[in-house]
mmCIF file of C-alpha atoms in Angstrom:
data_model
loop_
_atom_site.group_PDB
_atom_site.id
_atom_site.type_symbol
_atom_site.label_atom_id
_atom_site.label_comp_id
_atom_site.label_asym_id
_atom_site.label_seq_id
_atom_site.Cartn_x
_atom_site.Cartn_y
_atom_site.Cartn_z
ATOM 1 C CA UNK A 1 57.516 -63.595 -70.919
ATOM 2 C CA UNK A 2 57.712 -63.905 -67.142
ATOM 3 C CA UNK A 3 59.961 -61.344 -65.267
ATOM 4 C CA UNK A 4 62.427 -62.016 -62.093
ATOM 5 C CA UNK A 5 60.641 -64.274 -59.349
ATOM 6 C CA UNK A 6 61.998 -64.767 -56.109
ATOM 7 C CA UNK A 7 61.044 -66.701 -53.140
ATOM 8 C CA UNK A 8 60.054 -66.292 -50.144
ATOM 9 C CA UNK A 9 58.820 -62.907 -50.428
ATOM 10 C CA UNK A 10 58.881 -62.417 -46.564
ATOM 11 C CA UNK A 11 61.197 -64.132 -44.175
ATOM 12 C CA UNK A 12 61.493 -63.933 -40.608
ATOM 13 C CA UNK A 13 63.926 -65.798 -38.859
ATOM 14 C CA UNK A 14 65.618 -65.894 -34.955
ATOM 15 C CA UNK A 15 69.244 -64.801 -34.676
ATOM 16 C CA UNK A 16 71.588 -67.813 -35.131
ATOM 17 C CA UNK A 17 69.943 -69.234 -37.980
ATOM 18 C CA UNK A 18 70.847 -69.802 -41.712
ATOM 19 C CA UNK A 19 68.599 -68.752 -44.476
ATOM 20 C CA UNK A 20 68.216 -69.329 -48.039
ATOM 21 C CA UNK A 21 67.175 -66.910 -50.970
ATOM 22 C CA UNK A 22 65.831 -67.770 -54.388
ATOM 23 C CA UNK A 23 65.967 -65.604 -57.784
ATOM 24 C CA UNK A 24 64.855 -67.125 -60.919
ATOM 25 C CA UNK A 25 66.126 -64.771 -63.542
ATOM 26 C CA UNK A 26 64.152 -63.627 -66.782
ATOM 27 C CA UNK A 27 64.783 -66.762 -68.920
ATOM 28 C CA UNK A 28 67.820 -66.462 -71.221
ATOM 29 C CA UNK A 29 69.346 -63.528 -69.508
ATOM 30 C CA UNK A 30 73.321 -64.445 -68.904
ATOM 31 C CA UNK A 31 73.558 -61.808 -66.005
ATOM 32 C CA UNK A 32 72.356 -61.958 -62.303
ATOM 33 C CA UNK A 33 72.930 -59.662 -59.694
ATOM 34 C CA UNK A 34 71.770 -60.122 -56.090
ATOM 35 C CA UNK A 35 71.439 -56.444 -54.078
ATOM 36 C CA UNK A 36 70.620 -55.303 -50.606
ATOM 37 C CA UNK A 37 68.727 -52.403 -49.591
ATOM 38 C CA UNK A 38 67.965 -51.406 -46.007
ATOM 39 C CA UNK A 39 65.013 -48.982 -44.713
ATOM 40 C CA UNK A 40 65.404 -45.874 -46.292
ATOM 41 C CA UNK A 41 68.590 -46.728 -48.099
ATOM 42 C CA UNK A 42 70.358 -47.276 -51.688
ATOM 43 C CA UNK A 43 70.743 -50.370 -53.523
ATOM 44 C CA UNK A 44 73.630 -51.789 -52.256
ATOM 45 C CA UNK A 45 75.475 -54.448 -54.728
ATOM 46 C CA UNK A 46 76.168 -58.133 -53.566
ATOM 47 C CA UNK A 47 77.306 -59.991 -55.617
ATOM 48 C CA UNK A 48 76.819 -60.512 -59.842
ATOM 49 C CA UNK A 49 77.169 -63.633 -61.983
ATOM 50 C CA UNK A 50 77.775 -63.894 -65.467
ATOM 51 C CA UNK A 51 76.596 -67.729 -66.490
ATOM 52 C CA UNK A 52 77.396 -69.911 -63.490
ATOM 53 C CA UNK A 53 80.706 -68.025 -62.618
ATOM 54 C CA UNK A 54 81.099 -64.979 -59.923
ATOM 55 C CA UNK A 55 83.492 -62.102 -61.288
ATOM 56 C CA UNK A 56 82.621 -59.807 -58.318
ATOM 57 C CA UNK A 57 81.611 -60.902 -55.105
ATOM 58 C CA UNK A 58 83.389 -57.995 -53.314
ATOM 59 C CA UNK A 59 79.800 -57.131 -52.195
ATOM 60 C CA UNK A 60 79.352 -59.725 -49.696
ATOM 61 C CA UNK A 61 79.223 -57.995 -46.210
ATOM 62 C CA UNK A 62 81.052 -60.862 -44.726
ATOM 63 C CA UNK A 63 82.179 -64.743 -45.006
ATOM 64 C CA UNK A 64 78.340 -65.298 -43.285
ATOM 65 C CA UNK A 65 77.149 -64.534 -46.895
ATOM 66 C CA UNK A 66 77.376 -66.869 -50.276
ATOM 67 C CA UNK A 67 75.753 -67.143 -53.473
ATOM 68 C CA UNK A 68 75.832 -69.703 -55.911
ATOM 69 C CA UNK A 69 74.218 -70.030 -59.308
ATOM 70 C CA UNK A 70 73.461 -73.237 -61.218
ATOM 71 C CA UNK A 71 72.734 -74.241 -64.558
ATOM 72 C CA UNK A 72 73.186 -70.241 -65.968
ATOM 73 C CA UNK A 73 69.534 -69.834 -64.337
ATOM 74 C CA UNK A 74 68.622 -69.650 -61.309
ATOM 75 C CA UNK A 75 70.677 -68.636 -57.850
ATOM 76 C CA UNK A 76 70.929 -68.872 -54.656
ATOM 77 C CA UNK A 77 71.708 -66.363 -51.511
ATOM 78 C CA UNK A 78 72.661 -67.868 -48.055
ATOM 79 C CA UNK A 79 73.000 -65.891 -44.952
ATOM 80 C CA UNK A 80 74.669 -68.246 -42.314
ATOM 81 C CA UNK A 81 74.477 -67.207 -38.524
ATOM 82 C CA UNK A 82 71.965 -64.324 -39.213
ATOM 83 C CA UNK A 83 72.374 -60.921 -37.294
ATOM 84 C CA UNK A 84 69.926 -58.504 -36.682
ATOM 85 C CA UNK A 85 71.995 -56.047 -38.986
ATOM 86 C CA UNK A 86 71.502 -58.586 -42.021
ATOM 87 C CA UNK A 87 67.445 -57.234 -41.882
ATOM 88 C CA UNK A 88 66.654 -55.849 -45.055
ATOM 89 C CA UNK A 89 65.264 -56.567 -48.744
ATOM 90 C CA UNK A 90 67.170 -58.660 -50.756
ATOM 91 C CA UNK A 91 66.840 -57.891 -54.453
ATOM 92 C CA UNK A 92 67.712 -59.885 -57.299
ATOM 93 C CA UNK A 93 67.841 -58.344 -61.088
ATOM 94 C CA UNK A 94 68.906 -59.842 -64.542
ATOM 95 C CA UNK A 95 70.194 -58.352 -67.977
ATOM 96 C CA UNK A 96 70.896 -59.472 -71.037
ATOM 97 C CA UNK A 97 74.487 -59.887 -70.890
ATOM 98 C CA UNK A 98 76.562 -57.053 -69.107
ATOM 99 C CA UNK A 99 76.730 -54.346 -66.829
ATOM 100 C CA UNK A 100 75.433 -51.956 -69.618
ATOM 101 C CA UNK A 101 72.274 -53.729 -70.309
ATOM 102 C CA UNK A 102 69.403 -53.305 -68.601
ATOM 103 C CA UNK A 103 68.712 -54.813 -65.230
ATOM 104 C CA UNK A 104 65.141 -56.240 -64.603
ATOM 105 C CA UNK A 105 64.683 -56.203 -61.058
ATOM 106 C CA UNK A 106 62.589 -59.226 -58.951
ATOM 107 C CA UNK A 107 59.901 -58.117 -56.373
ATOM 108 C CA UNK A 108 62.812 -58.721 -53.532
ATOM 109 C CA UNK A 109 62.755 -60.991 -50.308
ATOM 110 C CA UNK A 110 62.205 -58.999 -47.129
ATOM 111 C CA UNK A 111 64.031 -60.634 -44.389
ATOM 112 C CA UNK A 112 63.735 -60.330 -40.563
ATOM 113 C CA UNK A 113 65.811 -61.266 -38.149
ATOM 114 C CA UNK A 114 64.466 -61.169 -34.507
ATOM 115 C CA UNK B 1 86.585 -43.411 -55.745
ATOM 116 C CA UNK B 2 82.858 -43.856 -57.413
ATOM 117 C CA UNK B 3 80.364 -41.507 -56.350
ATOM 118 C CA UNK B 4 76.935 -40.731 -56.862
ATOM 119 C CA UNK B 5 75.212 -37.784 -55.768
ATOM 120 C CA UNK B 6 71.333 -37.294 -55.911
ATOM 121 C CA UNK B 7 69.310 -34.903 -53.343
ATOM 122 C CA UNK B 8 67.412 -36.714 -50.979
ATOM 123 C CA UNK B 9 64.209 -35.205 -51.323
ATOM 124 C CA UNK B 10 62.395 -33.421 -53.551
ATOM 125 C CA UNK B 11 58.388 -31.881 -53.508
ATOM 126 C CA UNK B 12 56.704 -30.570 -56.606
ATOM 127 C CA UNK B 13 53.026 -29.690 -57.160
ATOM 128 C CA UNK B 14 50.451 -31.883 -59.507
ATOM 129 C CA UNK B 15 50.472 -30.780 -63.030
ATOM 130 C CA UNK B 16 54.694 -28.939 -62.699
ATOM 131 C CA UNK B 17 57.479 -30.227 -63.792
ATOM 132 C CA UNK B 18 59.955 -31.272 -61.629
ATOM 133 C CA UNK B 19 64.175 -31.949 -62.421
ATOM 134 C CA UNK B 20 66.318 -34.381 -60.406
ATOM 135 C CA UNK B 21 69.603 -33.810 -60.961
ATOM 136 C CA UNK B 22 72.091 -36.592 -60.342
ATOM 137 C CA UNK B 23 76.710 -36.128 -60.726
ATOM 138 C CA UNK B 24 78.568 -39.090 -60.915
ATOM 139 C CA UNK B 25 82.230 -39.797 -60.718
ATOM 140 C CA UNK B 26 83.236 -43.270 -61.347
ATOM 141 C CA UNK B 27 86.260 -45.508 -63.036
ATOM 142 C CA UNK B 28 84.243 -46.830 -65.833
ATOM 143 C CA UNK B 29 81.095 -45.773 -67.256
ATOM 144 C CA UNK B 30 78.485 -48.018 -70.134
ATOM 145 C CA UNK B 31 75.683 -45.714 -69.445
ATOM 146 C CA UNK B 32 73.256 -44.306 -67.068
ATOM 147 C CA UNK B 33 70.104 -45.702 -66.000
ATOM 148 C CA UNK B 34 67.362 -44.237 -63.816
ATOM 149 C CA UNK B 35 64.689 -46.272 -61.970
ATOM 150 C CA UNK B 36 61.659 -45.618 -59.942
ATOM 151 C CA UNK B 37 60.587 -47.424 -57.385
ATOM 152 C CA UNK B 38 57.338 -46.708 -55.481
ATOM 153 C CA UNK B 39 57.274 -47.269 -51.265
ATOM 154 C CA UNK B 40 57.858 -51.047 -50.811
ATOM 155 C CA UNK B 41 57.719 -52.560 -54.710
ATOM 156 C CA UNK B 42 61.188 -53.141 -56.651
ATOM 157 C CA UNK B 43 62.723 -50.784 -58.889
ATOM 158 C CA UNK B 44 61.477 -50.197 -62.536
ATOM 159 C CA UNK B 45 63.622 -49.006 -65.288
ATOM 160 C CA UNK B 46 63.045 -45.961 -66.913
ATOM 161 C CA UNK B 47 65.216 -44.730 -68.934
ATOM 162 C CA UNK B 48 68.660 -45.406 -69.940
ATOM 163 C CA UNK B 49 71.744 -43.207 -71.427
ATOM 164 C CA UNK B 50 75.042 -43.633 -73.014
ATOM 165 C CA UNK B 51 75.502 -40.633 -75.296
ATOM 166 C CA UNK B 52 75.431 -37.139 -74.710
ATOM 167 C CA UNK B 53 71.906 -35.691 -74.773
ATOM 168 C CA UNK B 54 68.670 -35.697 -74.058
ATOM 169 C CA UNK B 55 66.018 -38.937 -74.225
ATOM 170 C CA UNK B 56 62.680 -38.485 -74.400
ATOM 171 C CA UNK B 57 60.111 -40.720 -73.494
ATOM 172 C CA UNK B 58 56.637 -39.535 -72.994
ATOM 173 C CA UNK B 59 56.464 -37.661 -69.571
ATOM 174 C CA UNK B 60 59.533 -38.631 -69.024
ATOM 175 C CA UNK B 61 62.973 -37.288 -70.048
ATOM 176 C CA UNK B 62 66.752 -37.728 -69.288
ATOM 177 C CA UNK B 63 69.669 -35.847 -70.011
ATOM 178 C CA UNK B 64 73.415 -37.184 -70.114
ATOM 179 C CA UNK B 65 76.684 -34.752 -70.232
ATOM 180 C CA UNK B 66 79.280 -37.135 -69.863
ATOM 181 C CA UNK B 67 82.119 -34.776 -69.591
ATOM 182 C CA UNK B 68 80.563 -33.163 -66.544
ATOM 183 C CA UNK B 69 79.594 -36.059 -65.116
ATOM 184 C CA UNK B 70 76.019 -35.359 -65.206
ATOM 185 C CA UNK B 71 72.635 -36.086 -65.627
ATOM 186 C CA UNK B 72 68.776 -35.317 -65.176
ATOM 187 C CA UNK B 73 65.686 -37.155 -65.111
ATOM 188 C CA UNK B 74 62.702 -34.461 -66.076
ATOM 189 C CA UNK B 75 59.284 -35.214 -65.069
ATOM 190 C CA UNK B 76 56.340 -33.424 -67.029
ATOM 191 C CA UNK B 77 52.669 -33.087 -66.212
ATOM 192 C CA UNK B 78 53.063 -34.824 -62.774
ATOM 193 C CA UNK B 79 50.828 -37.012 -61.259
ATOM 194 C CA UNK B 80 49.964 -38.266 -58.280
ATOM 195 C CA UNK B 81 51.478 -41.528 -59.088
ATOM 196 C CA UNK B 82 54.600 -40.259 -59.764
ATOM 197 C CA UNK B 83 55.197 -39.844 -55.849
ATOM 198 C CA UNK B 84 58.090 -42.713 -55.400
ATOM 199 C CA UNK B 85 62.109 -42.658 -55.401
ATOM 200 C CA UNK B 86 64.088 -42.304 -58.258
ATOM 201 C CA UNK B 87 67.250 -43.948 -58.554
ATOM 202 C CA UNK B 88 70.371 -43.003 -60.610
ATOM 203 C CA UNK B 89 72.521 -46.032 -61.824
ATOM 204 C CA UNK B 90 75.768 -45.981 -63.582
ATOM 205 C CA UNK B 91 76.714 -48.989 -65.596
ATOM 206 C CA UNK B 92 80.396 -50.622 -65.478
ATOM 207 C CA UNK B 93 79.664 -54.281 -65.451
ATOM 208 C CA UNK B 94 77.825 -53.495 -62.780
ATOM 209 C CA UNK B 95 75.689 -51.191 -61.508
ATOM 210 C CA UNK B 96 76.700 -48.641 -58.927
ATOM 211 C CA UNK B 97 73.605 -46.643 -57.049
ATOM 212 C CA UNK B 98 72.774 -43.288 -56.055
ATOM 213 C CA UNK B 99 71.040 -43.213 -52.501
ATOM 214 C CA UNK B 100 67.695 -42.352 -54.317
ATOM 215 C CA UNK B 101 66.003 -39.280 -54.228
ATOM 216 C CA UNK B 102 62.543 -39.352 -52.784
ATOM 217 C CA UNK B 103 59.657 -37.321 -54.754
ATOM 218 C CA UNK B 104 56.352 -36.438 -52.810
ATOM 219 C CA UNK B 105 53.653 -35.017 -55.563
ATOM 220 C CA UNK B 106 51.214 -32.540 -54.074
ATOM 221 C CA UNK B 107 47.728 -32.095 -55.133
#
């Protein structure tokens, strides 16, 4: 079946403004995780869902950030008042169920902020 | 604390064998994943551990001690194509990331 999508692939956006990320996870897969990972860096964790609720969101940088997901599919990232310091490549990845399952990892959104 | 610690870079010579070693310490542990992800694509699983020993998967093979906190992914008969990062994960209910050691495979 189809693997993680998300949308846009490239974003570039002026200081100030509010942007919105999209991960549709692999289809039955109970687990989403959003990540962030600057040039040259690690995968740094965000925020993960299990179904529509948010156990962890001690990821989130700051309040700027949210992330809701709807319906047990797909979710939603929003960066409010974007910095320069929130460029980077937003990945998304789904499992199964839990932490110990695999993660299947979207192609990620790069995002620019000028 | 949790802690992952991989070496940053690594070069090895088409057709070796190369070992990236990676030590963890962290308050829960469901298993160890490694990824690889090539220069601007998304990580792709690999391999995955939970008990002691050593998985082998064509080319590829990874080692888990888990009372030292370690592990290996070994890389056989390497290609060019195997130049790209390779990520150690440990699994809570979430995964926690090593910083990724990057491979560079020499003809």
């Amino acid at each position: 079946g189809a693997g993680v999508s998300q949308s846009p692939s490239n974003k570039v956006t002026e200081k100030g403004k509010d942007v919105e990320l999209r991960c549709d996870p692999i289809s039955g897969h109970t687990a989403l995780y959003w990540y962030r990972q600057s040039l040259g860096q690690g995968l740094e964790f965000l925020i993960y869902f299990q179904g529509n609720s948010a156990p962890d969101k001690s990821g989130l940088p700051s309040d700027r950030f949210s992330a809701e997901r709807t319906g047990g599919s797909v979710s939603t990232l929003t960066i409010q008042r974007t910095q320069q310091e929130d460029s980077a490549v937003y990945l998304c990845a789904s499992s199964e169920d839990r932490g110990q399952d695999t993660q299947y990892f979207g192609p990620g959104t790069r995002l620019t902020v000028l | 604390g949790q802690n992952i610690d991989q070496p940053t870079e690594m070069t090895a010579t088409e057709g070796a064998i190369v070992q990236i070693n990676c030590t963890y310490q962290t308050s829960g542990f469901n298993g160890l994943f490694w990824y690889q992800q090539h220069a601007g694509e998304a990580p792709t699983f690999l391999s995955y551990n939970v008990l002691d020993g050593l998985e082998e998967k064509g080319r590829f093979s990874s080692f888990l001690s888990r009372s030292k906190g370690y592990s290996y992914l070994l890389l056989k008969e390497l290609q060019m194509k195997d130049s790209a990062s390779y990520l150690c994960a440990v699994g809570t209910y979430k995964y926690i990331f090593g910083t990724g050691t990057r491979l560079k495979v020499l003809a």
